[in-house]
C-alpha positions as semicolon CSV with decimal commas, in nm:
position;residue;x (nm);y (nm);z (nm)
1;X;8,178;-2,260;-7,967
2;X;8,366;-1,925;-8,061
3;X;8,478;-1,782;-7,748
4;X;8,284;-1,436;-7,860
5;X;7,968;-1,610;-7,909
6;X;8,005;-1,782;-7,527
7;X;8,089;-1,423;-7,394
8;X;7,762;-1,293;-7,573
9;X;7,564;-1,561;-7,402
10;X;7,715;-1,457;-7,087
11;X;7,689;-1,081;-7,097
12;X;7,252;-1,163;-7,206
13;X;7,262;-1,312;-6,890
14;X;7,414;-1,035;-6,651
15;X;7,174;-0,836;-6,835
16;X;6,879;-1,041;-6,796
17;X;6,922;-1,221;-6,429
18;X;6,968;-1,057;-6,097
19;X;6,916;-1,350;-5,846
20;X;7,295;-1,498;-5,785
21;X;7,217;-1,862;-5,779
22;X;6,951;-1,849;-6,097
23;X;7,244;-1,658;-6,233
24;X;7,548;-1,929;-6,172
25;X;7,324;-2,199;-6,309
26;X;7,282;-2,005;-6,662
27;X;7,641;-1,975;-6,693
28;X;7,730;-2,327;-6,576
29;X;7,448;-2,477;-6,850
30;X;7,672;-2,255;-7,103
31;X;7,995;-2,342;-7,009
32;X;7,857;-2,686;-7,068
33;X;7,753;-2,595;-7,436
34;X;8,020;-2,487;-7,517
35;X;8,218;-2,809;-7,456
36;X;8,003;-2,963;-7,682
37;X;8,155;-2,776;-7,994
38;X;7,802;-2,758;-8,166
39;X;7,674;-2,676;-8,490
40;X;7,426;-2,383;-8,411
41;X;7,583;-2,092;-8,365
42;X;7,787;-2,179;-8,700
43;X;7,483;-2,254;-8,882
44;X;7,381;-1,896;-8,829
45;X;7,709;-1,755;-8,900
46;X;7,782;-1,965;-9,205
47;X;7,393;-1,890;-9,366
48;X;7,449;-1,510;-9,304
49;X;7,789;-1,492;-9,466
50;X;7,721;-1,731;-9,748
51;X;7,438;-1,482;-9,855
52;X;7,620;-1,163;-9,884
53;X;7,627;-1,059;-9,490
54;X;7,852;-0,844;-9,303
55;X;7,670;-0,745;-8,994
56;X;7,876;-0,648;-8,733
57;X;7,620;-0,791;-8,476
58;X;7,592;-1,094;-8,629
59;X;7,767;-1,291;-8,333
60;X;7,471;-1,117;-8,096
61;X;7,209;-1,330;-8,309
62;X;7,424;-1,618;-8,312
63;X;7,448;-1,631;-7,953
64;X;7,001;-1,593;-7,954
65;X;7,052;-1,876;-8,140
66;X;7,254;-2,087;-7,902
67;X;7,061;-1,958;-7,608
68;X;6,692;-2,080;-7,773
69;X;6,861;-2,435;-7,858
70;X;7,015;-2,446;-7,524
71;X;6,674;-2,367;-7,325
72;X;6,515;-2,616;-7,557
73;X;6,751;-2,861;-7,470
74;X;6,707;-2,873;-7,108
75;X;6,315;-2,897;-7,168
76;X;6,383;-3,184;-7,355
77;X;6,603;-3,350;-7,069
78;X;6,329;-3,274;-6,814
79;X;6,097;-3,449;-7,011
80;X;6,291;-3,715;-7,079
81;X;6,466;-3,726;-6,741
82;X;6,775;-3,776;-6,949
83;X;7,154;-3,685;-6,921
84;X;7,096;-3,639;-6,541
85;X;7,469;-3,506;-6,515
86;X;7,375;-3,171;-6,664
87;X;7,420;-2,853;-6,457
88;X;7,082;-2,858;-6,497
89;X;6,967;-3,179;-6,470
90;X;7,131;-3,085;-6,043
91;X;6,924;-2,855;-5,933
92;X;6,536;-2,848;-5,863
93;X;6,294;-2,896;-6,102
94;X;6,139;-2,547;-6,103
95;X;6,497;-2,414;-6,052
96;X;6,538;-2,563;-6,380
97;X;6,238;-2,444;-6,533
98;X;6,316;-2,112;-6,418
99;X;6,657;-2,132;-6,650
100;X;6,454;-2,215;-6,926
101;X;6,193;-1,874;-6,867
102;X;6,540;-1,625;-6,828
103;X;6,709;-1,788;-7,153
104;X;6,424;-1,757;-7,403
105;X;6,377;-1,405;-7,195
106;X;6,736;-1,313;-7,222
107;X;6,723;-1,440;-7,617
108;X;6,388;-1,246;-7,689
109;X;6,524;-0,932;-7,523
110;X;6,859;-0,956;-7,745
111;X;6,667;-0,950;-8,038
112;X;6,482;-0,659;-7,955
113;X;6,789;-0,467;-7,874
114;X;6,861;-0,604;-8,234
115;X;6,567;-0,434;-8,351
116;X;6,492;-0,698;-8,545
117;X;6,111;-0,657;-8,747
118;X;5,778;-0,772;-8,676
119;X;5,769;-0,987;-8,900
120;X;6,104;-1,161;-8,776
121;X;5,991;-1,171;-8,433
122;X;5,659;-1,351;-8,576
123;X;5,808;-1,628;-8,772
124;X;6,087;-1,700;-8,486
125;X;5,762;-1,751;-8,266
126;X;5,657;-1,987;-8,573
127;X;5,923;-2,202;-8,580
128;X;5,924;-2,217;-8,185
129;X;5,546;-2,341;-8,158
130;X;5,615;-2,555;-8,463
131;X;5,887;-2,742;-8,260
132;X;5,706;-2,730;-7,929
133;X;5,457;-2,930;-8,173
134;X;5,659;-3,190;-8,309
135;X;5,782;-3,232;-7,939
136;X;5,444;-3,283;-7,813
137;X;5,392;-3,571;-8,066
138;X;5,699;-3,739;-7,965
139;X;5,629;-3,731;-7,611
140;X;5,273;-3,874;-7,643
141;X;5,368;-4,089;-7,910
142;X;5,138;-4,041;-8,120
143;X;5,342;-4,094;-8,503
144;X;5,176;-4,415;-8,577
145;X;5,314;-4,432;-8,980
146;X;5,652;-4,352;-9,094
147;X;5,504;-4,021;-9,294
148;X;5,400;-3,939;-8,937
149;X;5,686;-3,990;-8,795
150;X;5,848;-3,783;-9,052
151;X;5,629;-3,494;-9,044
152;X;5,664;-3,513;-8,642
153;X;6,084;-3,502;-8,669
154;X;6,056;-3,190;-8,904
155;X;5,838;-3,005;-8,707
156;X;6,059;-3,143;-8,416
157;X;6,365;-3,116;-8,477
158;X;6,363;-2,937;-8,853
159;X;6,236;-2,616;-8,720
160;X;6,535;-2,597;-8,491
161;X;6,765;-2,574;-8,786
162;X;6,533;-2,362;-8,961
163;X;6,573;-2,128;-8,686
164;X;6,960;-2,117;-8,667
165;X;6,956;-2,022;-9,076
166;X;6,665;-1,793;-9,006
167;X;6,870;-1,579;-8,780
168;X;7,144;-1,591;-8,990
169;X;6,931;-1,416;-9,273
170;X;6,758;-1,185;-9,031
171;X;6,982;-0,856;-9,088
172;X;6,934;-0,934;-9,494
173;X;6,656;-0,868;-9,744
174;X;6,523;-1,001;-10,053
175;X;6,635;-1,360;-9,975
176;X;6,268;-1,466;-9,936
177;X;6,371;-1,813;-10,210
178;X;6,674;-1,871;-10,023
179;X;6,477;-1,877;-9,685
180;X;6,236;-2,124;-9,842
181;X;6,528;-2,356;-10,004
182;X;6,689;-2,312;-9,636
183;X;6,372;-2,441;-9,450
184;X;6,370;-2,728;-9,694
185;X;6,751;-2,784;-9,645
186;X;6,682;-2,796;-9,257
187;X;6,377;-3,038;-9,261
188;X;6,593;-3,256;-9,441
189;X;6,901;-3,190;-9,199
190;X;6,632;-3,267;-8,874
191;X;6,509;-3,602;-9,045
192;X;6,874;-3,689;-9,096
193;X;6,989;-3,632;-8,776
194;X;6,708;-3,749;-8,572
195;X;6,715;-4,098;-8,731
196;X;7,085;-4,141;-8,674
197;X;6,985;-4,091;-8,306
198;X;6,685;-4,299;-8,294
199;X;6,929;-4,573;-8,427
200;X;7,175;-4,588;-8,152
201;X;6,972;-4,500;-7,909
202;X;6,717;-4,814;-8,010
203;X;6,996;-5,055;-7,973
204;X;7,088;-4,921;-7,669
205;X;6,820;-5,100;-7,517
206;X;6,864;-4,962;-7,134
207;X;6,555;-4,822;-6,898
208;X;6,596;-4,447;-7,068
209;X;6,600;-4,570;-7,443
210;X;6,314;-4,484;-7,707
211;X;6,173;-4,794;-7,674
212;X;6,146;-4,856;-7,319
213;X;5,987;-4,508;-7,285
214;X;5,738;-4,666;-7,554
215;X;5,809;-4,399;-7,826
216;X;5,753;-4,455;-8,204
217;X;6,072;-4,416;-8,415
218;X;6,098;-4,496;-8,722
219;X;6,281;-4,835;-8,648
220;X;6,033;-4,870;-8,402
221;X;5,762;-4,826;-8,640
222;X;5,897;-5,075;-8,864
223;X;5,910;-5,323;-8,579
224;X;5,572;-5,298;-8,477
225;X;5,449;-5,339;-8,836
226;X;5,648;-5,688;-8,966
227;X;5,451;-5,954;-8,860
228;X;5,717;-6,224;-8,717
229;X;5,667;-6,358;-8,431
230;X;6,000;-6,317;-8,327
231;X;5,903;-5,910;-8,274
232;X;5,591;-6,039;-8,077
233;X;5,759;-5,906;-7,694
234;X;5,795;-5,567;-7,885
235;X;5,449;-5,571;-8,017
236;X;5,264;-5,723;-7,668
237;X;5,487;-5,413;-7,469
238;X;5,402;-5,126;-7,633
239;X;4,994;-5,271;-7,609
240;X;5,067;-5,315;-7,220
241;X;5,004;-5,740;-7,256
242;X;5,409;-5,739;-7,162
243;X;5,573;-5,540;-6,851
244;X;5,908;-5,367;-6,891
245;X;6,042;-5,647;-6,663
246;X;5,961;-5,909;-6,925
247;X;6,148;-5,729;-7,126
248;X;6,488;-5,622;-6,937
249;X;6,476;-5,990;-6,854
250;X;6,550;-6,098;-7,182
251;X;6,795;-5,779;-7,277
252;X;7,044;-6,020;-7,493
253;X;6,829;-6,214;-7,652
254;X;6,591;-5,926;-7,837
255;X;6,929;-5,659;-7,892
256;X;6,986;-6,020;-8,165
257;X;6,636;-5,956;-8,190
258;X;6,641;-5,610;-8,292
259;X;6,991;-5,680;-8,523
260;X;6,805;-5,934;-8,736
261;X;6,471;-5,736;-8,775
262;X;6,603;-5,526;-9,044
263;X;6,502;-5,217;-8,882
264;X;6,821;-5,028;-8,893
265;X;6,871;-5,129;-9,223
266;X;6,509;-4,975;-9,303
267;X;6,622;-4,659;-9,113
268;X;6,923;-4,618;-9,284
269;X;6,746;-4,653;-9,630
270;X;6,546;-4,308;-9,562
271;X;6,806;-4,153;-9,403
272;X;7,031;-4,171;-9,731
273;X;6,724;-4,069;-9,925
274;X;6,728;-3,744;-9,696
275;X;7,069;-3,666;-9,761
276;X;7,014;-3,693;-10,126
277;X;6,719;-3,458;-10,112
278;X;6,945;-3,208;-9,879
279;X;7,183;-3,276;-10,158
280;X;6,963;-3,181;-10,408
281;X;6,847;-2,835;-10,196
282;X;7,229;-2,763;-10,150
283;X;7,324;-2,803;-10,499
284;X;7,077;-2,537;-10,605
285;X;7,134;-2,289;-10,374
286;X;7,265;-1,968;-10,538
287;X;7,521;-1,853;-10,244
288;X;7,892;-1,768;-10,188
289;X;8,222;-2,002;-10,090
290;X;8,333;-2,118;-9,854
291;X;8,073;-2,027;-9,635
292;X;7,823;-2,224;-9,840
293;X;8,065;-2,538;-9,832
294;X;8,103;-2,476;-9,472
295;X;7,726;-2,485;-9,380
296;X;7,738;-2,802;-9,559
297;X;7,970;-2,944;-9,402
298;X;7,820;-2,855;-9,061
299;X;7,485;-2,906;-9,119
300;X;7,493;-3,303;-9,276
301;X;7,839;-3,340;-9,441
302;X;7,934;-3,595;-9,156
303;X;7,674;-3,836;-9,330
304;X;7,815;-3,813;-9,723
305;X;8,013;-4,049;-9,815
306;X;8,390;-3,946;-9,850
């Protein structure tokens, strides 16, 4: 993360938070971040430059951007009960859900002082209850076809990057086609991603994985729909005939299982048909170098072949 960004984040914070160990928590959870080197913040950058922007507060909405990802992210943890060595994932519950209030409080605030318009402030709230709506459907598990699955993961996971190159545009006008071709670009980028981590976390195969937790993938999906009765622990599990001990028993043997099935394969088939449809998007957006190349590059170029 660029260190000005990080020191953004920080100064929302002081700004936002009074009560000292509410306070410490925020800044620990975005120290963290910032170790992980992510895309977000760049996404914004990179959209706003490659279309013509020179705001001198465009690191402000950058850091909005990182601060809306990063409350999202711990919701998602808490639901999942999931990378438990998180700053956040070490403190109460509703200590936790408190962080989660003063960051999309802090980020809200920020954009006011932004003075971004009405109209911005509604379709940010768009793409939030769009996500919180895709996340709802994962959690329940309710995608029971791939095009369900795939309408779930955009709304998931899409709007997310339709937010970062949202913000990016938000001090520009007239770029009402580029914002569409953008929200197309980041569906695509969501589908892409999420199915590279429905993969590896599938054939992880441990008491926190996808399909323990009974939650319909797109690998999943495929496995529940071949009929081979080779899949049939899979099948009786998720329809409660088989407990999770039946199936931790026999860890080994269905990870061959799940190798053979052909459900990565399947997986990987769509995802390269999303990258050539972001592809596609990419090539026809009208927009300057090298930022353009760059949000490429940080968006899905890790998945094109070199």
């Amino acid at each position: 993360m660029i260190p000005d960004i990080q020191q953004q984040m920080l100064r929302i914070v002081d700004d936002t938070i009074e009560v000292e160990d509410l306070k410490a928590l925020l800044k620990a959870s975005i120290a963290d971040k910032a170790l992980e080197n992510g895309s977000w913040s760049k996404i914004t950058l990179y959209t706003h430059y490659m279309l013509g922007g020179a705001s001198p507060h465009i690191h402000r909405m950058a850091a909005v951007t990182e601060l809306i990802v990063l409350a999202l992210d711990i919701v998602d943890d808490l639901q999942d009960q999931d990378h438990l060595s998180k700053p956040w994932m070490q403190v109460q519950q509703a200590t936790a859900l408190n962080a989660v209030l003063a960051l999309l409080t802090g980020a809200i605030g920020e954009l006011g002082r932004l003075q971004i318009r009405a109209e911005g402030l509604a379709a940010v709230g768009k793409m939030l209850a769009r996500s919180v709506n895709g996340q709802q459907k994962d959690i329940s598990g309710s995608p029971a076809t791939p095009d369900e699955y795939v309408e779930m993961t955009q709304e998931k996971s899409g709007s997310l990057f339709r937010l970062a190159c949202y913000l990016g545009c938000s001090f520009l006008d007239g770029n009402e086609e580029k914002v569409e071709q953008l929200n197309q670009l980041a569906d695509c980028t969501g589908l892409i991603h999420q199915i590279q981590n429905d993969m590896k976390d599938l054939i992880g195969f441990d008491i926190k994985s996808d399909l323990i937790a009974k939650k319909r993938t797109l690998p999943i999906l495929y496995l529940l729909k071949v009929e081979d009765e080779a899949f049939r622990p899979f099948k009786d599990y998720y329809t409660g005939l088989l407990p999770i001990e039946s199936l931790l028993e026999r860890k080994e043997e269905l990870v061959e299982t799940l190798h053979r099935s052909g459900c990565m394969e399947y997986a990987r088939v769509v995802q390269s048909v999303c990258v050539q449809k972001a592809q596609e998007i990419y090539s026809e957006l009208d927009a300057l170098s090298p930022w353009k190349e760059k949000l490429k590059e940080v968006m899905f170029g890790e998945f094109l072949d070199e």
